[in-house]
């Protein structure tokens, strides 16, 4: 019986989840009891233990709505501790990357919501600091195969990061193009230009030309195209294949097949020992060109968004206690009456009653 009870306890603990919620405004044992009762009444909650000294609540539940738990704390007259974080995220190239980063962040316990913006290369996260640290959020993004910058980024940090990425893309594209062009000429000239093969063989033996193709293709794949290998492997490792893994598989297959043909030609039937180094290099070069053009367009879009954000008013004129006062826009709360004169910018978003709730 005792063994069965222990097994049931282990099974129940494996099914349960724990969450720490910071609670502000408590001052006595009565506050502790009030918060515990408010949380314990919520559906799916197994237990709630409030620590007055640490100002947090340890909640154990099987399945519960975390925003509903926070609302219960507020309704009890106390304020749950919630923090916001903005991360710079590098390495994203498409909507699939955005979804992958969002899933990685939202899977963390204590995350209330997360949204990722491809244009600004950033992620906005709201989370419970008593359950989750900023370092763990950053680690989750990096484990998903992307770069993450800690701390609150300044408005110009995004522009600097994009300029840095654009410069790297341009450098890799120039290197790939400079090596791919002669590689294509070496491999394709005998097929399209009469007499080119004989001229090449008079200059150098056929085997030397084949090894020269390897020499030209290797830097294109392993250096200029290293971003595809790194991110592609990360995507496959997390069972989430994307564009990077597709480029990695296509270019690597052509390169490795050609390398085997060059080193061990006897493994292949007669007439099939052909080199495809130029295919691997062309794949990498064309994708780099597309990424460079995409980065240029994204940079212009991001700059337009930043200019729009600069138009936002930093102060708001509100009507409180029968008088007009000017406050920072961050201090505007739902229910405030905002005064906007003709020609002025609206300082904040408008909320409906449902959104405010």
CSV table of C-alpha atoms in Angstrom, one decimal:
chain,number,residue,atom,x,y,z
A,1,UNK,CA,0.0,0.0,0.0
A,2,UNK,CA,2.8,2.4,0.9
A,3,UNK,CA,4.5,1.7,-2.4
A,4,UNK,CA,1.3,2.4,-4.3
A,5,UNK,CA,0.8,5.6,-2.4
A,6,UNK,CA,4.4,6.7,-3.2
A,7,UNK,CA,3.8,5.9,-6.9
A,8,UNK,CA,0.6,7.9,-6.9
A,9,UNK,CA,2.4,10.8,-5.3
A,10,UNK,CA,5.2,10.7,-7.9
A,11,UNK,CA,2.6,10.5,-10.7
A,12,UNK,CA,0.6,13.5,-9.2
A,13,UNK,CA,3.8,15.6,-8.8
A,14,UNK,CA,4.8,14.8,-12.4
A,15,UNK,CA,1.4,16.0,-13.7
A,16,UNK,CA,1.3,19.1,-11.5
A,17,UNK,CA,3.0,22.4,-12.4
A,18,UNK,CA,4.4,25.1,-10.1
A,19,UNK,CA,4.5,28.8,-10.6
A,20,UNK,CA,5.7,31.6,-8.4
A,21,UNK,CA,3.8,34.9,-8.6
A,22,UNK,CA,5.2,38.0,-7.0
A,23,UNK,CA,2.6,39.8,-5.0
A,24,UNK,CA,2.9,43.5,-3.9
A,25,UNK,CA,1.0,45.3,-1.3
A,26,UNK,CA,0.8,42.6,1.5
A,27,UNK,CA,1.5,43.8,5.0
A,28,UNK,CA,0.2,41.2,7.4
A,29,UNK,CA,-1.0,37.6,7.9
A,30,UNK,CA,-4.5,38.6,6.9
A,31,UNK,CA,-3.2,39.7,3.5
A,32,UNK,CA,-1.5,36.4,3.1
A,33,UNK,CA,-4.7,34.5,3.9
A,34,UNK,CA,-6.7,36.7,1.5
A,35,UNK,CA,-4.3,36.1,-1.4
A,36,UNK,CA,-4.1,32.4,-0.7
A,37,UNK,CA,-7.9,32.0,-0.7
A,38,UNK,CA,-8.3,34.1,-3.9
A,39,UNK,CA,-5.8,31.9,-5.8
A,40,UNK,CA,-7.0,28.6,-4.4
A,41,UNK,CA,-10.6,29.3,-5.6
A,42,UNK,CA,-9.5,29.4,-9.2
A,43,UNK,CA,-10.3,26.3,-11.4
A,44,UNK,CA,-7.4,23.8,-11.7
A,45,UNK,CA,-5.4,25.1,-8.7
A,46,UNK,CA,-4.3,22.4,-6.2
A,47,UNK,CA,-2.7,24.6,-3.6
A,48,UNK,CA,-1.4,28.1,-3.0
A,49,UNK,CA,1.2,29.1,-0.5
A,50,UNK,CA,2.0,32.8,0.1
A,51,UNK,CA,5.2,34.0,1.7
A,52,UNK,CA,4.9,37.4,3.2
A,53,UNK,CA,8.7,37.9,3.6
A,54,UNK,CA,9.4,37.0,0.0
A,55,UNK,CA,6.3,38.7,-1.2
A,56,UNK,CA,5.3,35.9,-3.6
A,57,UNK,CA,2.9,33.0,-4.0
A,58,UNK,CA,3.8,29.5,-4.8
A,59,UNK,CA,0.9,28.0,-6.9
A,60,UNK,CA,0.6,24.3,-7.7
A,61,UNK,CA,-1.9,23.4,-10.4
A,62,UNK,CA,-2.6,20.8,-13.1
A,63,UNK,CA,-4.1,23.2,-15.6
A,64,UNK,CA,-4.9,26.8,-14.9
A,65,UNK,CA,-5.3,30.1,-16.7
A,66,UNK,CA,-2.3,32.2,-15.5
A,67,UNK,CA,-3.9,35.6,-16.5
A,68,UNK,CA,-7.0,34.5,-14.5
A,69,UNK,CA,-4.7,33.8,-11.5
A,70,UNK,CA,-3.2,37.3,-11.8
A,71,UNK,CA,-6.7,38.8,-12.1
A,72,UNK,CA,-7.7,37.0,-8.9
A,73,UNK,CA,-4.8,38.6,-7.0
A,74,UNK,CA,-5.8,42.0,-8.3
A,75,UNK,CA,-9.4,41.5,-7.4
A,76,UNK,CA,-8.2,40.6,-3.8
A,77,UNK,CA,-6.7,44.1,-3.7
A,78,UNK,CA,-3.1,43.3,-4.4
A,79,UNK,CA,-0.8,43.7,-7.4
A,80,UNK,CA,1.0,40.8,-9.1
A,81,UNK,CA,4.5,41.6,-10.1
A,82,UNK,CA,4.9,41.5,-13.9
A,83,UNK,CA,7.9,42.7,-15.9
A,84,UNK,CA,8.4,43.4,-19.6
A,85,UNK,CA,11.4,42.7,-21.7
A,86,UNK,CA,12.5,43.6,-25.2
A,87,UNK,CA,15.1,41.5,-26.8
A,88,UNK,CA,17.1,42.0,-30.0
A,89,UNK,CA,16.8,38.7,-32.0
A,90,UNK,CA,19.2,38.1,-34.9
A,91,UNK,CA,19.2,35.4,-37.5
A,92,UNK,CA,15.5,35.4,-38.4
A,93,UNK,CA,14.7,35.4,-42.1
A,94,UNK,CA,11.1,34.5,-42.5
A,95,UNK,CA,7.7,34.0,-40.8
A,96,UNK,CA,8.7,30.4,-39.8
A,97,UNK,CA,11.6,31.8,-37.8
A,98,UNK,CA,9.3,34.2,-36.1
A,99,UNK,CA,6.9,31.4,-35.1
A,100,UNK,CA,9.8,29.3,-33.9
A,101,UNK,CA,11.1,32.0,-31.6
A,102,UNK,CA,7.7,32.8,-30.3
A,103,UNK,CA,7.1,29.1,-29.5
A,104,UNK,CA,10.4,28.8,-27.7
A,105,UNK,CA,9.6,31.8,-25.5
A,106,UNK,CA,6.0,30.9,-24.8
A,107,UNK,CA,7.0,27.4,-23.8
A,108,UNK,CA,8.8,28.8,-20.7
A,109,UNK,CA,6.8,28.7,-17.4
A,110,UNK,CA,6.0,32.2,-16.3
A,111,UNK,CA,5.6,33.8,-19.8
A,112,UNK,CA,2.3,35.7,-20.1
A,113,UNK,CA,2.7,36.7,-23.7
A,114,UNK,CA,5.4,37.1,-26.3
A,115,UNK,CA,5.4,38.7,-29.7
A,116,UNK,CA,8.3,38.7,-32.3
A,117,UNK,CA,8.7,41.3,-35.0
A,118,UNK,CA,10.7,40.3,-38.0
A,119,UNK,CA,11.1,43.9,-39.4
A,120,UNK,CA,12.6,45.3,-36.2
A,121,UNK,CA,14.3,42.0,-35.3
A,122,UNK,CA,13.0,42.1,-31.7
A,123,UNK,CA,10.9,40.2,-29.3
A,124,UNK,CA,8.6,41.8,-26.6
A,125,UNK,CA,7.9,39.5,-23.6
A,126,UNK,CA,5.8,39.9,-20.5
A,127,UNK,CA,6.6,37.5,-17.8
A,128,UNK,CA,6.6,36.7,-14.1
A,129,UNK,CA,10.1,37.6,-12.7
A,130,UNK,CA,9.6,35.3,-9.6
A,131,UNK,CA,9.2,32.3,-11.9
A,132,UNK,CA,11.5,33.2,-14.8
A,133,UNK,CA,14.7,35.1,-15.3
A,134,UNK,CA,15.7,37.2,-18.3
A,135,UNK,CA,18.8,35.0,-18.8
A,136,UNK,CA,16.5,32.0,-19.2
A,137,UNK,CA,14.5,33.8,-21.9
A,138,UNK,CA,17.7,34.7,-23.7
A,139,UNK,CA,18.9,31.1,-23.5
A,140,UNK,CA,15.6,29.8,-24.9
A,141,UNK,CA,16.0,32.0,-28.0
A,142,UNK,CA,19.7,31.0,-28.4
A,143,UNK,CA,18.8,27.3,-28.0
A,144,UNK,CA,16.2,27.7,-30.8
A,145,UNK,CA,19.1,28.6,-33.1
A,146,UNK,CA,19.0,32.5,-33.1
A,147,UNK,CA,21.0,35.3,-31.6
A,148,UNK,CA,19.6,37.2,-28.6
A,149,UNK,CA,20.9,40.5,-27.1
A,150,UNK,CA,20.3,41.0,-23.4
A,151,UNK,CA,19.1,44.2,-21.8
A,152,UNK,CA,16.8,46.9,-23.0
A,153,UNK,CA,17.9,47.9,-26.5
A,154,UNK,CA,18.2,51.6,-27.4
A,155,UNK,CA,16.2,52.8,-30.4
A,156,UNK,CA,19.4,53.0,-32.5
A,157,UNK,CA,20.6,49.5,-31.5
A,158,UNK,CA,18.2,47.8,-34.0
A,159,UNK,CA,19.6,50.0,-36.8
A,160,UNK,CA,23.2,49.2,-35.9
A,161,UNK,CA,22.4,45.5,-35.8
A,162,UNK,CA,20.8,45.6,-39.2
A,163,UNK,CA,23.7,47.6,-40.7
A,164,UNK,CA,26.1,45.1,-39.2
A,165,UNK,CA,24.2,42.2,-40.7
A,166,UNK,CA,24.0,44.0,-44.1
A,167,UNK,CA,27.7,44.5,-44.1
A,168,UNK,CA,28.4,40.8,-43.3
A,169,UNK,CA,26.0,39.7,-46.1
A,170,UNK,CA,27.6,42.0,-48.6
A,171,UNK,CA,31.1,40.7,-47.7
A,172,UNK,CA,30.0,37.1,-48.0
A,173,UNK,CA,28.1,37.8,-51.2
A,174,UNK,CA,31.1,39.4,-52.8
A,175,UNK,CA,33.4,36.5,-51.8
A,176,UNK,CA,30.9,33.9,-53.0
A,177,UNK,CA,30.3,35.7,-56.3
A,178,UNK,CA,34.1,36.2,-56.9
A,179,UNK,CA,34.7,32.4,-56.5
A,180,UNK,CA,31.5,31.1,-58.1
A,181,UNK,CA,31.9,32.9,-61.4
A,182,UNK,CA,35.2,31.3,-62.4
A,183,UNK,CA,33.9,28.0,-61.0
A,184,UNK,CA,30.9,28.1,-63.3
A,185,UNK,CA,33.2,29.0,-66.2
A,186,UNK,CA,35.5,26.1,-65.6
A,187,UNK,CA,32.6,23.5,-65.2
A,188,UNK,CA,30.2,24.8,-67.9
A,189,UNK,CA,32.5,26.1,-70.7
A,190,UNK,CA,33.3,22.7,-72.2
A,191,UNK,CA,29.5,22.1,-72.5
A,192,UNK,CA,28.6,25.4,-74.2
A,193,UNK,CA,31.7,26.7,-76.0
A,194,UNK,CA,33.2,24.6,-78.9
A,195,UNK,CA,36.9,24.0,-78.4
A,196,UNK,CA,36.9,25.2,-74.8
A,197,UNK,CA,37.6,21.7,-73.4
A,198,UNK,CA,40.7,21.2,-75.7
A,199,UNK,CA,42.0,24.7,-74.8
A,200,UNK,CA,41.6,24.0,-71.1
A,201,UNK,CA,43.4,20.6,-71.3
A,202,UNK,CA,46.3,22.2,-73.2
A,203,UNK,CA,46.7,24.7,-70.3
A,204,UNK,CA,46.3,22.3,-67.4
A,205,UNK,CA,45.6,18.5,-67.1
A,206,UNK,CA,42.0,17.6,-66.5
A,207,UNK,CA,42.6,16.4,-63.0
A,208,UNK,CA,44.1,19.8,-62.0
A,209,UNK,CA,40.9,21.5,-63.2
A,210,UNK,CA,38.8,19.1,-61.1
A,211,UNK,CA,40.8,19.9,-58.0
A,212,UNK,CA,40.6,23.6,-58.8
A,213,UNK,CA,36.8,23.3,-58.7
A,214,UNK,CA,37.1,21.9,-55.1
A,215,UNK,CA,39.4,24.7,-54.1
A,216,UNK,CA,37.0,27.4,-55.4
A,217,UNK,CA,33.8,25.7,-54.0
A,218,UNK,CA,35.1,25.1,-50.5
A,219,UNK,CA,35.3,28.7,-49.3
A,220,UNK,CA,31.9,29.4,-50.8
A,221,UNK,CA,30.2,26.7,-48.9
A,222,UNK,CA,32.1,26.7,-45.6
A,223,UNK,CA,32.8,30.4,-45.2
A,224,UNK,CA,30.4,32.5,-47.2
A,225,UNK,CA,27.6,30.0,-46.6
A,226,UNK,CA,28.4,29.2,-43.0
A,227,UNK,CA,25.2,30.9,-41.8
A,228,UNK,CA,23.2,28.3,-43.6
A,229,UNK,CA,25.2,25.4,-42.1
A,230,UNK,CA,24.9,26.8,-38.6
A,231,UNK,CA,21.2,27.7,-38.6
A,232,UNK,CA,20.3,24.7,-40.8
A,233,UNK,CA,21.8,22.3,-38.4
A,234,UNK,CA,20.1,24.0,-35.5
A,235,UNK,CA,16.7,23.7,-37.3
A,236,UNK,CA,17.2,20.0,-37.9
A,237,UNK,CA,18.4,19.4,-34.3
A,238,UNK,CA,15.2,21.0,-33.0
A,239,UNK,CA,13.1,19.0,-35.6
A,240,UNK,CA,11.9,22.3,-37.1
A,241,UNK,CA,13.3,22.3,-40.7
A,242,UNK,CA,13.2,25.6,-42.6
A,243,UNK,CA,14.8,27.5,-45.4
A,244,UNK,CA,18.3,27.3,-43.9
A,245,UNK,CA,18.2,23.5,-43.5
A,246,UNK,CA,16.9,23.2,-47.1
A,247,UNK,CA,19.9,25.3,-48.4
A,248,UNK,CA,22.3,23.3,-46.2
A,249,UNK,CA,21.0,19.9,-47.4
A,250,UNK,CA,21.0,20.9,-51.1
A,251,UNK,CA,24.4,22.5,-51.2
A,252,UNK,CA,26.1,19.9,-48.9
A,253,UNK,CA,24.7,17.0,-51.0
A,254,UNK,CA,26.2,18.4,-54.2
A,255,UNK,CA,29.5,19.2,-52.5
A,256,UNK,CA,29.9,15.9,-50.7
A,257,UNK,CA,28.9,13.9,-53.8
A,258,UNK,CA,31.5,15.7,-55.9
A,259,UNK,CA,34.1,15.3,-53.2
A,260,UNK,CA,33.6,11.5,-53.2
A,261,UNK,CA,33.8,11.5,-57.0
A,262,UNK,CA,37.1,13.4,-56.9
A,263,UNK,CA,38.7,11.3,-54.1
A,264,UNK,CA,37.2,7.9,-54.8
A,265,UNK,CA,36.0,7.8,-58.4
A,266,UNK,CA,36.1,4.0,-58.5
A,267,UNK,CA,33.0,3.8,-56.2
A,268,UNK,CA,30.8,5.1,-59.0
A,269,UNK,CA,29.6,3.3,-62.1
A,270,UNK,CA,31.1,4.4,-65.4
A,271,UNK,CA,29.6,7.7,-66.7
A,272,UNK,CA,28.2,8.8,-63.3
A,273,UNK,CA,31.4,10.2,-61.8
A,274,UNK,CA,30.5,13.8,-62.5
A,275,UNK,CA,31.3,16.9,-60.4
A,276,UNK,CA,28.7,19.3,-59.1
A,277,UNK,CA,30.8,21.8,-57.2
A,278,UNK,CA,29.4,24.6,-59.2
A,279,UNK,CA,25.8,23.6,-58.2
A,280,UNK,CA,26.7,23.9,-54.5
A,281,UNK,CA,28.4,27.3,-55.0
A,282,UNK,CA,25.5,28.7,-57.2
A,283,UNK,CA,22.9,27.6,-54.6
A,284,UNK,CA,24.8,29.5,-51.8
A,285,UNK,CA,25.5,32.5,-53.9
A,286,UNK,CA,21.9,33.0,-55.2
A,287,UNK,CA,20.5,32.6,-51.7
A,288,UNK,CA,23.0,35.1,-50.3
A,289,UNK,CA,21.9,37.5,-53.1
A,290,UNK,CA,18.3,37.1,-52.1
A,291,UNK,CA,19.1,37.6,-48.4
A,292,UNK,CA,21.1,40.7,-49.2
A,293,UNK,CA,18.2,42.2,-51.2
A,294,UNK,CA,15.8,41.2,-48.5
A,295,UNK,CA,18.0,42.8,-45.8
A,296,UNK,CA,18.1,46.0,-47.8
A,297,UNK,CA,14.3,46.1,-48.1
A,298,UNK,CA,13.9,45.2,-44.4
A,299,UNK,CA,16.2,48.0,-43.4
A,300,UNK,CA,14.1,50.5,-45.2
A,301,UNK,CA,10.9,49.2,-43.6
A,302,UNK,CA,12.5,49.3,-40.2
A,303,UNK,CA,13.7,52.8,-40.7
A,304,UNK,CA,10.1,53.8,-41.7
A,305,UNK,CA,8.8,52.2,-38.6
A,306,UNK,CA,11.3,54.0,-36.4
A,307,UNK,CA,10.4,57.3,-37.9
A,308,UNK,CA,6.7,56.6,-37.2
A,309,UNK,CA,7.6,55.8,-33.6
A,310,UNK,CA,9.4,59.1,-33.2
A,311,UNK,CA,6.2,60.8,-34.1
A,312,UNK,CA,4.6,59.5,-30.9
A,313,UNK,CA,4.0,62.1,-28.2
A,314,UNK,CA,6.0,61.7,-25.0
A,315,UNK,CA,3.5,63.5,-22.8
A,316,UNK,CA,-0.3,63.4,-22.4
A,317,UNK,CA,-2.7,66.0,-21.2
A,318,UNK,CA,-5.3,64.4,-19.0
A,319,UNK,CA,-8.2,65.6,-16.9
A,320,UNK,CA,-7.9,64.4,-13.3
A,321,UNK,CA,-9.6,65.7,-10.1
A,322,UNK,CA,-11.4,68.4,-12.0
A,323,UNK,CA,-8.2,69.9,-13.4
A,324,UNK,CA,-5.9,69.5,-16.4
A,325,UNK,CA,-2.5,68.1,-15.8
A,326,UNK,CA,0.4,67.0,-18.1
A,327,UNK,CA,2.0,63.6,-17.4
A,328,UNK,CA,4.4,61.2,-19.2
A,329,UNK,CA,2.5,59.0,-21.6
A,330,UNK,CA,3.6,55.9,-19.7
A,331,UNK,CA,1.5,57.0,-16.7
A,332,UNK,CA,-1.7,57.1,-18.6
A,333,UNK,CA,-4.1,54.4,-17.3
A,334,UNK,CA,-7.4,53.1,-18.7
A,335,UNK,CA,-10.2,55.4,-17.7
A,336,UNK,CA,-8.2,58.7,-18.0
A,337,UNK,CA,-9.8,61.4,-20.1
A,338,UNK,CA,-7.2,62.6,-22.6
A,339,UNK,CA,-7.3,66.1,-24.0
A,340,UNK,CA,-6.2,66.5,-27.5
A,341,UNK,CA,-6.2,70.0,-29.1
A,342,UNK,CA,-6.5,70.5,-32.9
A,343,UNK,CA,-3.2,69.7,-34.7
A,344,UNK,CA,-1.8,67.7,-31.8
A,345,UNK,CA,-0.8,64.0,-31.9
A,346,UNK,CA,-2.8,61.5,-30.0
A,347,UNK,CA,-0.4,60.4,-27.2
A,348,UNK,CA,-1.5,56.8,-26.8
A,349,UNK,CA,-3.8,54.0,-28.1
A,350,UNK,CA,-7.5,54.1,-27.5
A,351,UNK,CA,-8.9,51.3,-25.4
A,352,UNK,CA,-12.4,49.9,-25.5
A,353,UNK,CA,-14.0,48.8,-22.2
A,354,UNK,CA,-13.4,45.1,-23.1
A,355,UNK,CA,-9.7,45.7,-23.9
A,356,UNK,CA,-9.2,47.6,-20.6
A,357,UNK,CA,-10.7,44.7,-18.7
